[in-house]
Amino acid sequence: DIQMTQSPSSLSASVGDRVTITCRASQSISIYLNWYQQKPGKAPKLLIYVASSLQSGVPSRFSGSGSGTDFTLTISSLQPEDFATYYCQQSYNSPRTFGPGTKVDIK
Amino acid sequence: EVQLVESGGGLVQPGGSLRLSCAVSGFTFSSYEMNWVRQAPGKGLEWISYISSSFNTIYYADSVKGRFTISRDNAKNSLYLQMNSLRAEDTAVYYCARDDFSRRVFDYWGQGTLVTVSS
């Protein structure tokens, strides 16, 4: 199975900050990397797919990049509603493993 | 509007069984692959099972293989997860998720149902 890691595991940031989260795969997954946002008590929500494509309805302050084994999710200007946990997921093969998550909270 | 609604969770003793259901609406269920994903309290997301639209491909995570069975009824627009030989470590919120295979994403999720395995 492909193992996914994320860094940092948590971060504190302020509204308006630029935030970058990194995801790394244990082997090359081409561009098959998705990002999800999860708020407490809620289901995950798809943000980004195939590394850099923005899901419909997701604000343009979210962006993704990367290929191979290294990927990033960037929030260009953090908004109050963005405080949440973010998960990467590889969709290169089954099982579609998730990263351990990065919790973004208020500084 | 796409909707996925899980049900069937609850408290069960170790070694017991439970059957989860996921009722869907707002899309052509028979055209989509489906998944179950779980989340233990305070932990991350764990994919546990996949079923193809035509039933002919099924996958399980090693953690549930041999104990859980995924199935679907396209006539009833429903997905199921039969869980046997439950263990304390199976305690989690269980989500069903639609698989948009063309984009390789889980694009719609249910609200989740909590399964607690405890004596």
PDB file of C-alpha atoms in Angstrom:
ATOM      1  CA  ASP A   1       0.000   0.000   0.000  1.00  0.00           C
ATOM      2  CA  ILE A   2       1.104   3.566  -0.667  1.00  0.00           C
ATOM      3  CA  GLN A   3       1.832   5.450   2.541  1.00  0.00           C
ATOM      4  CA  MET A   4       1.012   9.139   2.795  1.00  0.00           C
ATOM      5  CA  THR A   5       2.614  11.589   5.192  1.00  0.00           C
ATOM      6  CA  GLN A   6       1.747  15.216   5.885  1.00  0.00           C
ATOM      7  CA  SER A   7       3.604  18.069   7.478  1.00  0.00           C
ATOM      8  CA  PRO A   8       3.130  19.797   9.714  1.00  0.00           C
ATOM      9  CA  SER A   9       0.669  17.775  11.784  1.00  0.00           C
ATOM     10  CA  SER A  10      -0.736  21.030  13.088  1.00  0.00           C
ATOM     11  CA  LEU A  11      -0.188  24.728  12.691  1.00  0.00           C
ATOM     12  CA  SER A  12      -1.451  27.948  14.175  1.00  0.00           C
ATOM     13  CA  ALA A  13      -2.118  30.852  11.877  1.00  0.00           C
ATOM     14  CA  SER A  14      -3.929  34.151  11.754  1.00  0.00           C
ATOM     15  CA  VAL A  15      -6.640  35.375   9.432  1.00  0.00           C
ATOM     16  CA  GLY A  16      -4.971  36.667   6.283  1.00  0.00           C
ATOM     17  CA  ASP A  17      -1.907  34.436   6.587  1.00  0.00           C
ATOM     18  CA  ARG A  18      -0.612  32.355   3.705  1.00  0.00           C
ATOM     19  CA  VAL A  19      -0.624  28.708   4.737  1.00  0.00           C
ATOM     20  CA  THR A  20       1.167  25.805   3.065  1.00  0.00           C
ATOM     21  CA  ILE A  21       0.659  22.121   3.885  1.00  0.00           C
ATOM     22  CA  THR A  22       2.870  19.412   2.461  1.00  0.00           C
ATOM     23  CA  CYS A  23       1.945  15.854   1.547  1.00  0.00           C
ATOM     24  CA  ARG A  24       4.400  13.146   0.555  1.00  0.00           C
ATOM     25  CA  ALA A  25       3.735   9.727  -0.973  1.00  0.00           C
ATOM     26  CA  SER A  26       5.878   6.657  -0.371  1.00  0.00           C
ATOM     27  CA  GLN A  27       6.144   6.115  -4.133  1.00  0.00           C
ATOM     28  CA  SER A  28       5.364   8.116  -7.232  1.00  0.00           C
ATOM     29  CA  ILE A  29       1.647   8.717  -7.678  1.00  0.00           C
ATOM     30  CA  SER A  30       1.919  10.976 -10.740  1.00  0.00           C
ATOM     31  CA  ILE A  31      -0.673  13.703 -10.182  1.00  0.00           C
ATOM     32  CA  TYR A  32      -3.250  11.499  -8.483  1.00  0.00           C
ATOM     33  CA  LEU A  33      -3.498  13.432  -5.255  1.00  0.00           C
ATOM     34  CA  ASN A  34      -6.627  14.907  -3.679  1.00  0.00           C
ATOM     35  CA  TRP A  35      -7.128  17.301  -0.778  1.00  0.00           C
ATOM     36  CA  TYR A  36     -10.091  17.306   1.604  1.00  0.00           C
ATOM     37  CA  GLN A  37     -11.140  19.700   4.337  1.00  0.00           C
ATOM     38  CA  GLN A  38     -12.912  18.459   7.452  1.00  0.00           C
ATOM     39  CA  LYS A  39     -14.497  20.545  10.175  1.00  0.00           C
ATOM     40  CA  PRO A  40     -15.361  19.076  13.593  1.00  0.00           C
ATOM     41  CA  GLY A  41     -18.404  16.822  13.495  1.00  0.00           C
ATOM     42  CA  LYS A  42     -18.726  17.118   9.731  1.00  0.00           C
ATOM     43  CA  ALA A  43     -17.928  14.924   6.765  1.00  0.00           C
ATOM     44  CA  PRO A  44     -14.843  15.662   4.690  1.00  0.00           C
ATOM     45  CA  LYS A  45     -15.261  18.024   1.769  1.00  0.00           C
ATOM     46  CA  LEU A  46     -13.336  17.730  -1.498  1.00  0.00           C
ATOM     47  CA  LEU A  47     -11.160  20.767  -2.253  1.00  0.00           C
ATOM     48  CA  ILE A  48      -8.597  19.798  -4.866  1.00  0.00           C
ATOM     49  CA  TYR A  49      -8.240  16.807  -7.189  1.00  0.00           C
ATOM     50  CA  VAL A  50      -5.494  15.549  -9.492  1.00  0.00           C
ATOM     51  CA  ALA A  51      -3.087  17.690  -7.522  1.00  0.00           C
ATOM     52  CA  SER A  52      -4.166  21.091  -8.780  1.00  0.00           C
ATOM     53  CA  SER A  53      -7.764  21.098 -10.024  1.00  0.00           C
ATOM     54  CA  LEU A  54     -10.161  23.102  -7.886  1.00  0.00           C
ATOM     55  CA  GLN A  55     -13.448  21.414  -7.029  1.00  0.00           C
ATOM     56  CA  SER A  56     -16.491  23.377  -8.139  1.00  0.00           C
ATOM     57  CA  GLY A  57     -17.572  25.890  -5.522  1.00  0.00           C
ATOM     58  CA  VAL A  58     -14.261  25.936  -3.665  1.00  0.00           C
ATOM     59  CA  PRO A  59     -12.793  29.437  -3.213  1.00  0.00           C
ATOM     60  CA  SER A  60      -9.830  30.335  -5.401  1.00  0.00           C
ATOM     61  CA  ARG A  61      -7.664  31.066  -2.367  1.00  0.00           C
ATOM     62  CA  PHE A  62      -7.133  27.295  -2.240  1.00  0.00           C
ATOM     63  CA  SER A  63      -4.578  25.878  -4.649  1.00  0.00           C
ATOM     64  CA  GLY A  64      -2.629  22.688  -5.045  1.00  0.00           C
ATOM     65  CA  SER A  65       0.591  21.737  -6.754  1.00  0.00           C
ATOM     66  CA  GLY A  66       3.046  18.914  -7.129  1.00  0.00           C
ATOM     67  CA  SER A  67       3.611  15.630  -8.879  1.00  0.00           C
ATOM     68  CA  GLY A  68       5.424  12.398  -8.276  1.00  0.00           C
ATOM     69  CA  THR A  69       5.831  12.118  -4.521  1.00  0.00           C
ATOM     70  CA  ASP A  70       5.649  15.684  -3.233  1.00  0.00           C
ATOM     71  CA  PHE A  71       2.560  17.877  -3.113  1.00  0.00           C
ATOM     72  CA  THR A  72       1.414  21.079  -1.465  1.00  0.00           C
ATOM     73  CA  LEU A  73      -1.887  22.684  -0.546  1.00  0.00           C
ATOM     74  CA  THR A  74      -1.757  26.460  -0.243  1.00  0.00           C
ATOM     75  CA  ILE A  75      -4.330  28.789   1.241  1.00  0.00           C
ATOM     76  CA  SER A  76      -3.348  32.229  -0.017  1.00  0.00           C
ATOM     77  CA  SER A  77      -5.179  34.266   2.612  1.00  0.00           C
ATOM     78  CA  LEU A  78      -6.612  32.294   5.510  1.00  0.00           C
ATOM     79  CA  GLN A  79     -10.236  33.033   6.317  1.00  0.00           C
ATOM     80  CA  PRO A  80     -12.118  32.276   9.557  1.00  0.00           C
ATOM     81  CA  GLU A  81     -14.030  29.448   7.883  1.00  0.00           C
ATOM     82  CA  ASP A  82     -10.773  27.752   6.844  1.00  0.00           C
ATOM     83  CA  PHE A  83      -9.857  26.610  10.347  1.00  0.00           C
ATOM     84  CA  ALA A  84     -10.180  22.866   9.948  1.00  0.00           C
ATOM     85  CA  THR A  85      -8.219  19.672   9.392  1.00  0.00           C
ATOM     86  CA  TYR A  86      -6.865  18.972   5.911  1.00  0.00           C
ATOM     87  CA  TYR A  87      -6.220  15.509   4.519  1.00  0.00           C
ATOM     88  CA  CYS A  88      -4.424  14.432   1.383  1.00  0.00           C
ATOM     89  CA  GLN A  89      -5.432  11.213  -0.379  1.00  0.00           C
ATOM     90  CA  GLN A  90      -3.702   9.331  -3.141  1.00  0.00           C
ATOM     91  CA  SER A  91      -5.929   8.100  -5.947  1.00  0.00           C
ATOM     92  CA  TYR A  92      -3.164   6.382  -7.931  1.00  0.00           C
ATOM     93  CA  ASN A  93      -4.245   2.920  -6.864  1.00  0.00           C
ATOM     94  CA  SER A  94      -6.303   1.006  -4.326  1.00  0.00           C
ATOM     95  CA  PRO A  95      -6.401   1.298  -1.384  1.00  0.00           C
ATOM     96  CA  ARG A  96      -6.950   5.031  -1.713  1.00  0.00           C
ATOM     97  CA  THR A  97      -4.928   5.900   1.353  1.00  0.00           C
ATOM     98  CA  PHE A  98      -5.222   9.158   3.261  1.00  0.00           C
ATOM     99  CA  GLY A  99      -2.559  11.184   4.964  1.00  0.00           C
ATOM    100  CA  PRO A 100      -2.769  11.623   8.750  1.00  0.00           C
ATOM    101  CA  GLY A 101      -4.123  15.152   8.480  1.00  0.00           C
ATOM    102  CA  THR A 102      -2.983  18.694   9.256  1.00  0.00           C
ATOM    103  CA  LYS A 103      -4.992  20.689  11.773  1.00  0.00           C
ATOM    104  CA  VAL A 104      -5.098  24.425  11.124  1.00  0.00           C
ATOM    105  CA  ASP A 105      -6.160  26.427  14.144  1.00  0.00           C
ATOM    106  CA  ILE A 106      -6.274  30.041  15.232  1.00  0.00           C
ATOM    107  CA  LYS A 107      -3.119  31.678  16.515  1.00  0.00           C
TER     108      LYS A 107
ATOM    109  CA  GLU B   1     -29.404  17.496  -4.843  1.00  0.00           C
ATOM    110  CA  VAL B   2     -27.037  14.645  -4.099  1.00  0.00           C
ATOM    111  CA  GLN B   3     -27.658  13.110  -0.684  1.00  0.00           C
ATOM    112  CA  LEU B   4     -26.135  10.181   1.150  1.00  0.00           C
ATOM    113  CA  VAL B   5     -27.640   9.186   4.491  1.00  0.00           C
ATOM    114  CA  GLU B   6     -26.063   6.529   6.671  1.00  0.00           C
ATOM    115  CA  SER B   7     -27.935   4.579   9.328  1.00  0.00           C
ATOM    116  CA  GLY B   8     -27.524   1.500  11.474  1.00  0.00           C
ATOM    117  CA  GLY B   9     -24.819   2.602  13.863  1.00  0.00           C
ATOM    118  CA  GLY B  10     -24.987   2.079  17.575  1.00  0.00           C
ATOM    119  CA  LEU B  11     -23.491   0.328  20.579  1.00  0.00           C
ATOM    120  CA  VAL B  12     -22.472  -3.301  20.120  1.00  0.00           C
ATOM    121  CA  GLN B  13     -20.486  -5.716  22.250  1.00  0.00           C
ATOM    122  CA  PRO B  14     -17.111  -7.064  21.132  1.00  0.00           C
ATOM    123  CA  GLY B  15     -17.640 -10.009  18.828  1.00  0.00           C
ATOM    124  CA  GLY B  16     -21.033  -8.725  17.780  1.00  0.00           C
ATOM    125  CA  SER B  17     -22.411  -7.719  14.402  1.00  0.00           C
ATOM    126  CA  LEU B  18     -23.950  -4.648  12.878  1.00  0.00           C
ATOM    127  CA  ARG B  19     -25.236  -3.725   9.438  1.00  0.00           C
ATOM    128  CA  LEU B  20     -24.815  -0.191   8.177  1.00  0.00           C
ATOM    129  CA  SER B  21     -26.902   1.266   5.370  1.00  0.00           C
ATOM    130  CA  CYS B  22     -26.353   4.256   3.118  1.00  0.00           C
ATOM    131  CA  ALA B  23     -29.404   5.536   1.276  1.00  0.00           C
ATOM    132  CA  VAL B  24     -28.619   7.764  -1.666  1.00  0.00           C
ATOM    133  CA  SER B  25     -30.632  10.159  -3.801  1.00  0.00           C
ATOM    134  CA  GLY B  26     -30.085  12.866  -6.383  1.00  0.00           C
ATOM    135  CA  PHE B  27     -27.941  10.827  -8.765  1.00  0.00           C
ATOM    136  CA  THR B  28     -27.978   7.587 -10.727  1.00  0.00           C
ATOM    137  CA  PHE B  29     -26.676   5.259  -8.041  1.00  0.00           C
ATOM    138  CA  SER B  30     -26.138   2.343 -10.413  1.00  0.00           C
ATOM    139  CA  SER B  31     -23.571   4.374 -12.373  1.00  0.00           C
ATOM    140  CA  TYR B  32     -21.222   5.054  -9.473  1.00  0.00           C
ATOM    141  CA  GLU B  33     -18.673   3.165  -7.475  1.00  0.00           C
ATOM    142  CA  MET B  34     -19.041   3.554  -3.733  1.00  0.00           C
ATOM    143  CA  ASN B  35     -16.832   3.427  -0.672  1.00  0.00           C
ATOM    144  CA  TRP B  36     -16.937   3.189   3.103  1.00  0.00           C
ATOM    145  CA  VAL B  37     -14.502   5.328   5.071  1.00  0.00           C
ATOM    146  CA  ARG B  38     -14.226   5.411   8.845  1.00  0.00           C
ATOM    147  CA  GLN B  39     -12.788   7.750  11.431  1.00  0.00           C
ATOM    148  CA  ALA B  40     -11.965   6.633  14.952  1.00  0.00           C
ATOM    149  CA  PRO B  41     -12.545   9.255  17.674  1.00  0.00           C
ATOM    150  CA  GLY B  42      -9.932  11.986  17.389  1.00  0.00           C
ATOM    151  CA  LYS B  43      -8.153  10.159  14.563  1.00  0.00           C
ATOM    152  CA  GLY B  44      -7.764  10.478  10.815  1.00  0.00           C
ATOM    153  CA  LEU B  45      -9.644   9.012   7.883  1.00  0.00           C
ATOM    154  CA  GLU B  46      -9.306   5.335   7.022  1.00  0.00           C
ATOM    155  CA  TRP B  47     -10.675   3.932   3.757  1.00  0.00           C
ATOM    156  CA  ILE B  48     -12.121   0.486   4.447  1.00  0.00           C
ATOM    157  CA  SER B  49     -14.070  -0.788   1.445  1.00  0.00           C
ATOM    158  CA  TYR B  50     -14.962  -0.194  -2.197  1.00  0.00           C
ATOM    159  CA  ILE B  51     -17.574  -1.674  -4.512  1.00  0.00           C
ATOM    160  CA  SER B  52     -17.838  -1.095  -8.222  1.00  0.00           C
ATOM    161  CA  SER B  53     -21.057   0.004  -9.895  1.00  0.00           C
ATOM    162  CA  SER B  54     -21.554  -3.435 -11.409  1.00  0.00           C
ATOM    163  CA  PHE B  55     -20.705  -5.343  -8.208  1.00  0.00           C
ATOM    164  CA  ASN B  56     -17.846  -7.211  -9.888  1.00  0.00           C
ATOM    165  CA  THR B  57     -15.004  -5.499  -8.084  1.00  0.00           C
ATOM    166  CA  ILE B  58     -14.743  -5.266  -4.316  1.00  0.00           C
ATOM    167  CA  TYR B  59     -11.812  -4.226  -2.162  1.00  0.00           C
ATOM    168  CA  TYR B  60     -11.254  -4.194   1.579  1.00  0.00           C
ATOM    169  CA  ALA B  61      -8.646  -2.731   3.859  1.00  0.00           C
ATOM    170  CA  ASP B  62      -6.566  -5.374   5.597  1.00  0.00           C
ATOM    171  CA  SER B  63      -7.956  -4.171   8.931  1.00  0.00           C
ATOM    172  CA  VAL B  64     -11.473  -5.386   8.060  1.00  0.00           C
ATOM    173  CA  LYS B  65     -10.860  -8.133   5.488  1.00  0.00           C
ATOM    174  CA  GLY B  66     -12.692 -11.320   6.365  1.00  0.00           C
ATOM    175  CA  ARG B  67     -14.954  -9.564   8.894  1.00  0.00           C
ATOM    176  CA  PHE B  68     -16.757  -6.884   6.883  1.00  0.00           C
ATOM    177  CA  THR B  69     -18.793  -7.313   3.714  1.00  0.00           C
ATOM    178  CA  ILE B  70     -19.775  -4.498   1.385  1.00  0.00           C
ATOM    179  CA  SER B  71     -22.821  -4.822  -0.847  1.00  0.00           C
ATOM    180  CA  ARG B  72     -25.273  -2.693  -2.747  1.00  0.00           C
ATOM    181  CA  ASP B  73     -28.824  -2.810  -4.055  1.00  0.00           C
ATOM    182  CA  ASN B  74     -29.076  -0.618  -7.116  1.00  0.00           C
ATOM    183  CA  ALA B  75     -32.869  -1.026  -7.213  1.00  0.00           C
ATOM    184  CA  LYS B  76     -33.106   0.412  -3.706  1.00  0.00           C
ATOM    185  CA  ASN B  77     -30.368   3.048  -4.198  1.00  0.00           C
ATOM    186  CA  SER B  78     -28.618   1.684  -1.166  1.00  0.00           C
ATOM    187  CA  LEU B  79     -25.146   0.682  -0.042  1.00  0.00           C
ATOM    188  CA  TYR B  80     -24.491  -1.647   2.866  1.00  0.00           C
ATOM    189  CA  LEU B  81     -21.704  -2.702   5.182  1.00  0.00           C
ATOM    190  CA  GLN B  82     -22.147  -5.913   7.142  1.00  0.00           C
ATOM    191  CA  MET B  83     -19.744  -5.855  10.067  1.00  0.00           C
ATOM    192  CA  ASN B  84     -19.060  -9.080  11.975  1.00  0.00           C
ATOM    193  CA  SER B  85     -16.642 -10.030  14.751  1.00  0.00           C
ATOM    194  CA  LEU B  86     -16.476  -6.429  15.855  1.00  0.00           C
ATOM    195  CA  ARG B  87     -13.560  -5.241  17.952  1.00  0.00           C
ATOM    196  CA  ALA B  88     -13.001  -2.220  20.153  1.00  0.00           C
ATOM    197  CA  GLU B  89     -10.740  -0.774  17.464  1.00  0.00           C
ATOM    198  CA  ASP B  90     -13.658  -0.718  15.030  1.00  0.00           C
ATOM    199  CA  THR B  91     -15.213   2.083  17.086  1.00  0.00           C
ATOM    200  CA  ALA B  92     -15.538   4.973  14.662  1.00  0.00           C
ATOM    201  CA  VAL B  93     -17.801   7.179  12.630  1.00  0.00           C
ATOM    202  CA  TYR B  94     -18.506   5.369   9.386  1.00  0.00           C
ATOM    203  CA  TYR B  95     -19.043   7.400   6.218  1.00  0.00           C
ATOM    204  CA  CYS B  96     -20.264   6.288   2.831  1.00  0.00           C
ATOM    205  CA  ALA B  97     -18.714   8.201  -0.039  1.00  0.00           C
ATOM    206  CA  ARG B  98     -19.495   8.400  -3.722  1.00  0.00           C
ATOM    207  CA  ASP B  99     -16.596   7.620  -6.021  1.00  0.00           C
ATOM    208  CA  ASP B 100     -16.318   9.758  -9.122  1.00  0.00           C
ATOM    209  CA  PHE B 101     -14.045   7.345 -10.904  1.00  0.00           C
ATOM    210  CA  SER B 102     -13.358   9.644 -13.840  1.00  0.00           C
ATOM    211  CA  ARG B 103     -11.719  12.147 -11.509  1.00  0.00           C
ATOM    212  CA  ARG B 104     -10.643   9.569  -8.935  1.00  0.00           C
ATOM    213  CA  VAL B 105     -12.252  11.429  -6.035  1.00  0.00           C
ATOM    214  CA  PHE B 106     -14.710  10.834  -3.236  1.00  0.00           C
ATOM    215  CA  ASP B 107     -16.908  13.755  -4.211  1.00  0.00           C
ATOM    216  CA  TYR B 108     -19.950  13.333  -1.969  1.00  0.00           C
ATOM    217  CA  TRP B 109     -20.058  11.997   1.571  1.00  0.00           C
ATOM    218  CA  GLY B 110     -22.789  11.136   4.012  1.00  0.00           C
ATOM    219  CA  GLN B 111     -22.985  12.668   7.467  1.00  0.00           C
ATOM    220  CA  GLY B 112     -21.658   9.521   9.105  1.00  0.00           C
ATOM    221  CA  THR B 113     -22.991   7.014  11.612  1.00  0.00           C
ATOM    222  CA  LEU B 114     -21.239   6.211  14.891  1.00  0.00           C
ATOM    223  CA  VAL B 115     -20.392   2.624  15.757  1.00  0.00           C
ATOM    224  CA  THR B 116     -19.251   1.984  19.313  1.00  0.00           C
ATOM    225  CA  VAL B 117     -17.861  -1.434  20.204  1.00  0.00           C
ATOM    226  CA  SER B 118     -17.790  -1.830  23.957  1.00  0.00           C
ATOM    227  CA  SER B 119     -18.890  -4.193  26.691  1.00  0.00           C
TER     228      SER B 119
END
